Coordinates of C-alpha atoms and ligand atoms in Angstrom, one line a residue:
X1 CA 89.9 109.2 65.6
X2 CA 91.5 111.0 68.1
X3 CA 94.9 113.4 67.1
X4 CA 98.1 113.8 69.6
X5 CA 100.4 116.6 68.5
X6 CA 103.8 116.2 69.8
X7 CA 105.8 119.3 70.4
X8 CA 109.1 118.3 71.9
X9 CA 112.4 120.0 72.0
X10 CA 113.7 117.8 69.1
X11 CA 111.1 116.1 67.4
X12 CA 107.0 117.2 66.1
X13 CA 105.1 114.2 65.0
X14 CA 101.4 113.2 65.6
X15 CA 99.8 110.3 67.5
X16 CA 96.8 108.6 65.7
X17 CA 94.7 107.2 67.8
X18 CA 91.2 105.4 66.6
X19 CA 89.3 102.3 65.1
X20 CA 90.5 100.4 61.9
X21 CA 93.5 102.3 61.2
X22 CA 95.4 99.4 60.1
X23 CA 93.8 99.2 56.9
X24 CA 95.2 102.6 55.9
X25 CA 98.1 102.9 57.5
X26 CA 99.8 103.7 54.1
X27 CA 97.3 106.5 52.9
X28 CA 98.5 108.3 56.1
X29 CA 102.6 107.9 55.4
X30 CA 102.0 108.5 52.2
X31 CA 99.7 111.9 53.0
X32 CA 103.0 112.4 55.1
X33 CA 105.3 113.3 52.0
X34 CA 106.7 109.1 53.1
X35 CA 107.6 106.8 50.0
X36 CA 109.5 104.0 48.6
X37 CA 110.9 100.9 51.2
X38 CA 109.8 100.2 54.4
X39 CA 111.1 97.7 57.0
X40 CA 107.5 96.1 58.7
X41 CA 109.2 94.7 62.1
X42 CA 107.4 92.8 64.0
X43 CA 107.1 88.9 65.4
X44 CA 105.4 85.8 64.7
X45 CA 102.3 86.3 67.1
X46 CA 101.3 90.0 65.7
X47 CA 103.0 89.3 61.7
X48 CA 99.9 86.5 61.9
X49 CA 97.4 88.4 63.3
X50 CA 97.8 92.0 61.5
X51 CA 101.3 91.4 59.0
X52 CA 98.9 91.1 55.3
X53 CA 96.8 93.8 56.3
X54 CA 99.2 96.1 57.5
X55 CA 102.0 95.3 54.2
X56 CA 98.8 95.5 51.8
X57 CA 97.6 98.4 53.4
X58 CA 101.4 100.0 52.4
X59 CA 101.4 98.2 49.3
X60 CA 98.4 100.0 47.9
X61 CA 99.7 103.2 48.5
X62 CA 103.1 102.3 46.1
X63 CA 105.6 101.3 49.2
X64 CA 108.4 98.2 49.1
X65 CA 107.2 96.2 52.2
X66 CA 109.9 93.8 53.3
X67 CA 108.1 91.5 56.3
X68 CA 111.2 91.2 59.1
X69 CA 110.2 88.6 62.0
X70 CA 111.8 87.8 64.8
X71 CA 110.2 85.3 67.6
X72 CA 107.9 86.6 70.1
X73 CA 109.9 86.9 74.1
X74 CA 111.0 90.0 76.1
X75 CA 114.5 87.8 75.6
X76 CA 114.6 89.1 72.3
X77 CA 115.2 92.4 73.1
X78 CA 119.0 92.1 72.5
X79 CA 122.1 92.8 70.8
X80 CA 121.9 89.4 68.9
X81 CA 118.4 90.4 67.3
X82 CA 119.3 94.0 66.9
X83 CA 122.5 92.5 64.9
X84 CA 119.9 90.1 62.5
X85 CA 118.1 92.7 62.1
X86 CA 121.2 95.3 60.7
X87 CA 122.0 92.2 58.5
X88 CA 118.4 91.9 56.7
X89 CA 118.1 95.9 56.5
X90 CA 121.6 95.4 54.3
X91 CA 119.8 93.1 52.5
X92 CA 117.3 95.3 51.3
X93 CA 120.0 97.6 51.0
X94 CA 118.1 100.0 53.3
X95 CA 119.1 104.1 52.5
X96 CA 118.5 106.7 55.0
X97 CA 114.8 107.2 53.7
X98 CA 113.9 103.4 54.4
X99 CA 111.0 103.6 56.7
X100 CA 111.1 100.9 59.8
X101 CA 107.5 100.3 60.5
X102 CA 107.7 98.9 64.7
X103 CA 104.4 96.9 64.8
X104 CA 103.6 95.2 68.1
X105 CA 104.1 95.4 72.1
X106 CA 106.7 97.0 73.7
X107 CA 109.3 94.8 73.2
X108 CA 108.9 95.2 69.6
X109 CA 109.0 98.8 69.8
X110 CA 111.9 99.1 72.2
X111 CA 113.8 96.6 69.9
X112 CA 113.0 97.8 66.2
X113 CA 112.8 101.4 67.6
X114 CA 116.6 100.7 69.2
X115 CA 117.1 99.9 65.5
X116 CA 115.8 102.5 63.9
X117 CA 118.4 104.8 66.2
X118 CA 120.9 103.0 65.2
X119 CA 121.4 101.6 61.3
X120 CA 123.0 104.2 59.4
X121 CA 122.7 106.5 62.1
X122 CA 118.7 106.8 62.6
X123 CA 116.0 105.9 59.9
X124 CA 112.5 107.3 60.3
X125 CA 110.4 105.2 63.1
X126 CA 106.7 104.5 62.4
X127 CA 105.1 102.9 65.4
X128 CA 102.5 100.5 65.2
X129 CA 101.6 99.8 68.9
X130 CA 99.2 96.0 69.2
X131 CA 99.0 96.1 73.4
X132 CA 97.8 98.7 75.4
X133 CA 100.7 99.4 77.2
X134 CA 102.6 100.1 74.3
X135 CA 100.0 102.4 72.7
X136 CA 100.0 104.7 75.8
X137 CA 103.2 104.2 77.2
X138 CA 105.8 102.4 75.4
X139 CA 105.6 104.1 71.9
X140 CA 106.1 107.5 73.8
X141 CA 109.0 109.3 75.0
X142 CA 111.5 108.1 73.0
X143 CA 112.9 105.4 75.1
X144 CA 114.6 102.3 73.0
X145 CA 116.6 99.9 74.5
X146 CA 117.9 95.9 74.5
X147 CA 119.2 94.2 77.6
X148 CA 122.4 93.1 78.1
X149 CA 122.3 89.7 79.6
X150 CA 120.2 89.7 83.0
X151 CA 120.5 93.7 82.8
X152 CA 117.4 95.2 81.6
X153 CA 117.2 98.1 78.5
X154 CA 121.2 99.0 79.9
X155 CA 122.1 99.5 75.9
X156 CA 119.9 102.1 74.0
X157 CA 119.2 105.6 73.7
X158 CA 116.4 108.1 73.4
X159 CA 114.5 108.2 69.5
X160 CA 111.5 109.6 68.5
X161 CA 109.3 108.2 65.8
X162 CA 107.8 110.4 63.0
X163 CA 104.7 109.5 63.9
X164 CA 102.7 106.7 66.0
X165 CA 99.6 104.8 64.7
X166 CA 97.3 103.5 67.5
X167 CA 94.4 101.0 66.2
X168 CA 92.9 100.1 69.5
X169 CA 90.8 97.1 67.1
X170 CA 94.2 95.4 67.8
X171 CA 93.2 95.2 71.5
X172 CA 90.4 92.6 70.4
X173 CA 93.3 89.8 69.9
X174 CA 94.8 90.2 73.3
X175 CA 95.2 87.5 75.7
X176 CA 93.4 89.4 79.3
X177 CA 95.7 89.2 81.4
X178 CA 97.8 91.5 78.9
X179 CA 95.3 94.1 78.8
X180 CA 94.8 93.6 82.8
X181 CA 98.7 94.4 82.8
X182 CA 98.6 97.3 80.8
X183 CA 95.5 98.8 82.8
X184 CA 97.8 98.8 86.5
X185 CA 99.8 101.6 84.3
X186 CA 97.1 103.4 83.0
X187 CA 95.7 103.4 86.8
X188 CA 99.5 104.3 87.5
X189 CA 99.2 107.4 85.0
X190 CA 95.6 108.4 87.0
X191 CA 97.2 108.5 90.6
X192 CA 100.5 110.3 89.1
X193 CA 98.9 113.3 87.7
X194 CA 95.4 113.3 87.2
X195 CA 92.4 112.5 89.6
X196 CA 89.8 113.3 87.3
X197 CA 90.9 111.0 85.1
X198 CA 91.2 107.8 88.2
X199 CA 87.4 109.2 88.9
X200 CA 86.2 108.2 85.1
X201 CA 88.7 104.7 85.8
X202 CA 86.8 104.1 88.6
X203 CA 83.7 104.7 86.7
X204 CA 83.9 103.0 83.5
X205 CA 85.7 100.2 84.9
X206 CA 83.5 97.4 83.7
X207 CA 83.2 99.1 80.2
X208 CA 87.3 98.8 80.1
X209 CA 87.1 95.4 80.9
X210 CA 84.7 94.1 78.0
X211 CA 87.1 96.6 75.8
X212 CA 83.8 99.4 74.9
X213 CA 85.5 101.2 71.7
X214 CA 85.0 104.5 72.9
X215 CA 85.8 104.2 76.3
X216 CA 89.2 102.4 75.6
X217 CA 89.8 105.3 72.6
X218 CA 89.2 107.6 75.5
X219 CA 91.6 106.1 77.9
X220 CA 94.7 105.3 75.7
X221 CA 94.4 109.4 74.2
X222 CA 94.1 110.7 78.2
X223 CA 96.6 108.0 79.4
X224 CA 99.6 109.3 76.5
X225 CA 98.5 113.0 76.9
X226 CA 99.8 112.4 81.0
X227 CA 102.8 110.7 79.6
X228 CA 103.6 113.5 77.6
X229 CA 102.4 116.2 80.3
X230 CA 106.0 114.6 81.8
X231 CA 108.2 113.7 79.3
X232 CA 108.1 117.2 78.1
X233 CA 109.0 118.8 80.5
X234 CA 112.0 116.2 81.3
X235 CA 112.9 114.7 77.7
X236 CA 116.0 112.6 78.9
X237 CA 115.0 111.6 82.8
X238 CA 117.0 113.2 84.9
X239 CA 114.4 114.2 87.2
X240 CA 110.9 114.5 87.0
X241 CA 110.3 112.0 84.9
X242 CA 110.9 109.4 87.9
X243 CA 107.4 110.2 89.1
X244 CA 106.5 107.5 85.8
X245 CA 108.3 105.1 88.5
X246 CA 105.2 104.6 91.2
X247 CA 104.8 101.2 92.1
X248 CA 108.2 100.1 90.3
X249 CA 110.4 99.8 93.8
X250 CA 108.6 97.5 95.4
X251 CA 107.3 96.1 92.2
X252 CA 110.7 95.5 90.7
X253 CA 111.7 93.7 94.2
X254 CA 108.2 91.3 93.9
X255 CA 108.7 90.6 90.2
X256 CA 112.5 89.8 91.2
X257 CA 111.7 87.7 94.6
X258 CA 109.0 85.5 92.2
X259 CA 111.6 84.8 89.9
X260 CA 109.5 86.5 87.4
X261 CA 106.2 84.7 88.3
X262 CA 104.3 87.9 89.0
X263 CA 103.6 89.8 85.9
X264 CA 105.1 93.5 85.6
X265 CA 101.6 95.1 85.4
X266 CA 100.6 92.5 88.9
X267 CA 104.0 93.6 90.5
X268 CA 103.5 97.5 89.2
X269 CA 99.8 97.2 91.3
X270 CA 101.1 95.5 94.7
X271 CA 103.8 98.1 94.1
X272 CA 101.9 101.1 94.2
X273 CA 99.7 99.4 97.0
X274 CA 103.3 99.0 98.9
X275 CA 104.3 103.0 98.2
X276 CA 100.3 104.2 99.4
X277 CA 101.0 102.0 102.6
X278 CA 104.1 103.6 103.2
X279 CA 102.8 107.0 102.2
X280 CA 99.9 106.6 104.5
X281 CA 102.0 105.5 107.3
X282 CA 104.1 108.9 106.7
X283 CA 100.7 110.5 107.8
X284 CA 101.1 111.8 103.8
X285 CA 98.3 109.9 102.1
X286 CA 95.0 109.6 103.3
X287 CA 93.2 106.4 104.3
X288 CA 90.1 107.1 101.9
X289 CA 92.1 107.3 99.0
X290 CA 94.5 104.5 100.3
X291 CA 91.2 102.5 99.9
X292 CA 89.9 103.9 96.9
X293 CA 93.4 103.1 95.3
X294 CA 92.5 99.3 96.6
X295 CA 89.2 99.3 95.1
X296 CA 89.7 100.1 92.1
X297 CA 92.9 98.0 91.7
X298 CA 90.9 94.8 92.5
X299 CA 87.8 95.5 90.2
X300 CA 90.5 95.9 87.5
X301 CA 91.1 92.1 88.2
X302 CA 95.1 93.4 90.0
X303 CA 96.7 91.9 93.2
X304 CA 96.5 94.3 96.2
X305 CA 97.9 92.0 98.5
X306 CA 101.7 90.8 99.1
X307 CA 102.2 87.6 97.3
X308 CA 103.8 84.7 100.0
X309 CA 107.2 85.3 99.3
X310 CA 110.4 85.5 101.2
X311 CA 110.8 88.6 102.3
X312 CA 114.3 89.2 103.2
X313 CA 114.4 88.7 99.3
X314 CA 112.1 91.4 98.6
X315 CA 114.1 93.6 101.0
X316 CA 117.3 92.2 99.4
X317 CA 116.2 93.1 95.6
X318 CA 115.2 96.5 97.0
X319 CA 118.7 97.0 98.1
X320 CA 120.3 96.0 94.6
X321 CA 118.5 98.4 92.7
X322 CA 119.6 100.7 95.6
X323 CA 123.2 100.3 94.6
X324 CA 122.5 101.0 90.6
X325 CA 120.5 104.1 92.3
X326 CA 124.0 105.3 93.7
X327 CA 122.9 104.5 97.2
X328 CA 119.3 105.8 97.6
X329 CA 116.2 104.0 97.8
X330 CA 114.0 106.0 95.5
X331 CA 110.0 106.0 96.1
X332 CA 107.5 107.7 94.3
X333 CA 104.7 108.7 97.1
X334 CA 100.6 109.4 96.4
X335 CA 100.4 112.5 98.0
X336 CA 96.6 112.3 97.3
X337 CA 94.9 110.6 94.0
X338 CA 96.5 112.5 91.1
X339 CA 99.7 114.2 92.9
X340 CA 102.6 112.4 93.8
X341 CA 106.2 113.4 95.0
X342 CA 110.0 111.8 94.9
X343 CA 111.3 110.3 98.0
X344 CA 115.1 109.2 98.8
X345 CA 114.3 109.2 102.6
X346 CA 111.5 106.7 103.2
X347 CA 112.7 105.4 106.8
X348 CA 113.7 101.6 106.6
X349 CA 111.7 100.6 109.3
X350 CA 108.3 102.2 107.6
X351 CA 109.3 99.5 104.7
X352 CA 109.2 96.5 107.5
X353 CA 105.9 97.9 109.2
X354 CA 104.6 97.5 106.0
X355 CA 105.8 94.5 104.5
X356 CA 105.1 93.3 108.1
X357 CA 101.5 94.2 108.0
X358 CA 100.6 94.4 104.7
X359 CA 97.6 91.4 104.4
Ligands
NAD401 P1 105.1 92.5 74.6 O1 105.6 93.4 73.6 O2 105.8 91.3 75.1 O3 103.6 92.0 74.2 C1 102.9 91.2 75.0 C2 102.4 89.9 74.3 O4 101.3 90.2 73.5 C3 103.5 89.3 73.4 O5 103.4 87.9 73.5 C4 103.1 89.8 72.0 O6 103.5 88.9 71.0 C5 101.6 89.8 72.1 N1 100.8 90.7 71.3 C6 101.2 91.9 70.9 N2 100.1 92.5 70.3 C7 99.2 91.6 70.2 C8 97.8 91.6 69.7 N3 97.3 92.7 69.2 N4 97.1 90.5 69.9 C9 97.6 89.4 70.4 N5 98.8 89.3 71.0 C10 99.6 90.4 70.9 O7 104.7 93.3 76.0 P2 104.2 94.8 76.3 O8 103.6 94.7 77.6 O9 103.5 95.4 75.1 O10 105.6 95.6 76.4 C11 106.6 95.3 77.4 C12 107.9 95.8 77.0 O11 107.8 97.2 76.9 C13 109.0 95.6 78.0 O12 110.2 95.2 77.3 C14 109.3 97.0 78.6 O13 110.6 97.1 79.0 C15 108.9 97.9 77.5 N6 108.5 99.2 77.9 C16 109.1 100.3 77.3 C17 108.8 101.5 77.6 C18 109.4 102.7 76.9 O14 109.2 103.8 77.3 N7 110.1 102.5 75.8 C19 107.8 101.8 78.6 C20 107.1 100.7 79.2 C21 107.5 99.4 78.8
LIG402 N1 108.2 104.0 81.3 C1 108.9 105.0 81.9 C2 109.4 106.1 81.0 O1 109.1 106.1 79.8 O2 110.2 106.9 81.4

């Protein structure tokens, strides 16, 4: 098992990260001074899968579980479920020591972490992360949020947990293409800040793919130790933490212009493909590592090419997020494989040339 200590400005807690922690979940809360009621959120996928061994687990070690379960969707990341939720926490009648266990993807963690935040002013947050996205990326930094209509995580706030549980066993249930998704973010994290890292990728890439228990351990502990290396040093995003952005302009506007058909992670890759064009182009990213980048995007099993879509509605969606940006269009650069920088000033017609010439 692998340890992350987390030192930020307003909250210590440790990461677990290892191989059947599930099981004894409870002997570590309860080794952390933790007792009495706890709130297991989760949904009906992951309650089926890991709900009785995670609530025995607690129950062995002398805590209340009471099982809350909402459906599984990214729609139900919303004021309406938050609000059930409130209503089932009063049921139990939930004090301020009431644990909320968040056990899941990311939408579970956003949402029961968003609730956590909220009820009686913030309970303590256990995170149990079940994808891989959300064991190196969602269930760090603090972010928790529900949409608001068609407007995505525009209600929610920042909220650490008191400590996340990683079992990366729970990876073995996952449909592929949802570890295939969360992979184009781990290769995200690699270009971002740490070409070493995109070097053992590139390397171990087949082991990834058939999941190899050491090699995914590995890659989840390296993959939240680069989100961290950020978030630190800009807890509430005002600036730096942006750079978690590369891929996201272009593959907001593809996931938008496929009415959703592309996946976030497929969308994230042809995304960062899209920014190391236009980077390259700029004469500020090399060709080699523009096809390195390719390479080891497509033996991850992730689109490099531009899906057949319209593209005055890719240039459209661009321009909408745009306005939310207060006029800019934002792009994260590769500067080289492990270093990237912030750019308001890509010329428009660099975006054309390569949308233009992309396949
Ligand atoms: P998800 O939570 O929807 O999970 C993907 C699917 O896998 C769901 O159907 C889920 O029921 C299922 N599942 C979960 N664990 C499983 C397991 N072990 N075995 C089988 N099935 C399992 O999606 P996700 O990719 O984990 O998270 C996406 C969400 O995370 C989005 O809402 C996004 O906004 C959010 N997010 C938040 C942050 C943050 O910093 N808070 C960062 C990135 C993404
Ligand atoms: N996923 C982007 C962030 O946490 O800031």
């Amino acid at each position: 098992m692998k340890t992350i200590r987390v030192n930020l400005k307003n909250s210590c807690h440790e990461i677990l990260i290892g191989r059947g922690l599930l099981s004894v979940a409870g002997r570590f809360l309860l080794k952390k001074g933790y007792a009495g009621k706890a709130a297991l959120i989760t949904n009906n996928i992951v309650d089926r899968l890991y709900g009785d061994k995670i609530a025995r687990s607690l129950e062995e070690s002398g805590f209340t579980v009471t099982r809350m379960i909402i459906q599984d969707g990214e729609q139900q990341k919303s004021l309406d479920s938050a609000i059930h939720l409130y209503k089932e926490l009063q049921k139990i009648h939930a004090d301020r020591k009431t644990l909320i266990l968040a056990v899941g993807g990311g939408v579970i963690g956003d949402l029961a972490g968003f609730v956590a935040a909220t009820y009686l002013r913030g309970l303590p947050l256990i995170h149990i992360p079940t994808t891989l996205l959300a064991q190196f990326d969602s269930s760090i930094g603090g972010k928790v949020a529900v949409h608001l209509g068609q407007v995505k995580n525009v209600i929610g706030t920042f909220y650490n947990p008191d400590m996340v549980i990683s079992d990366i066993d729970t990876f073995y249930s996952l449909p592929a293409g949802i570890v295939i998704d969360g992979l184009s973010e781990i290769i995200k994290h690699a270009v971002i800040r740490d070409g070493s890292f995109f070097n053992y990728l590139a390397s171990n890439i087949n082991k990834i793919k058939s999941l190899d228990k050491e090699v995914m351990e590995q890659i989840v502990y390296t993959s939240a130790e680069i989100k961290l290396s950020i978030v630190k040093k800009d807890e509430h995003d005002y600036g730096l933490r942006n750079i978690l952005n590369l891929g996201h302009t272009l593959g907001h506007a593809v996931e938008t212009a496929s009415d959703f058909k592309v996946s976030h992670g497929s969308a994230v890759a042809i995304g960062m493909m899209g920014a190391a064009k236009i980077s390259n182009r700029m004469n500020l990213f090399s060709g080699s590592d523009l096809e390195r980048l390719e390479d080891l995007l497509k033996r991850a099993g992730l689109p490099v090419t531009l899906p057949d879509l319209n593209k005055d509605r890719i240039m459209e969606a661009i321009h909408y997020d745009k306005k939310i940006a207060k006029g800019t269009i934002r792009f994260i650069l590769p500067v080289k494989i492990g270093k990237v920088i912030i750019s308001d000033s890509v010329p428009r017609e660099i975006i054309d040339q390569v949308l233009a010439n992309w396949n």
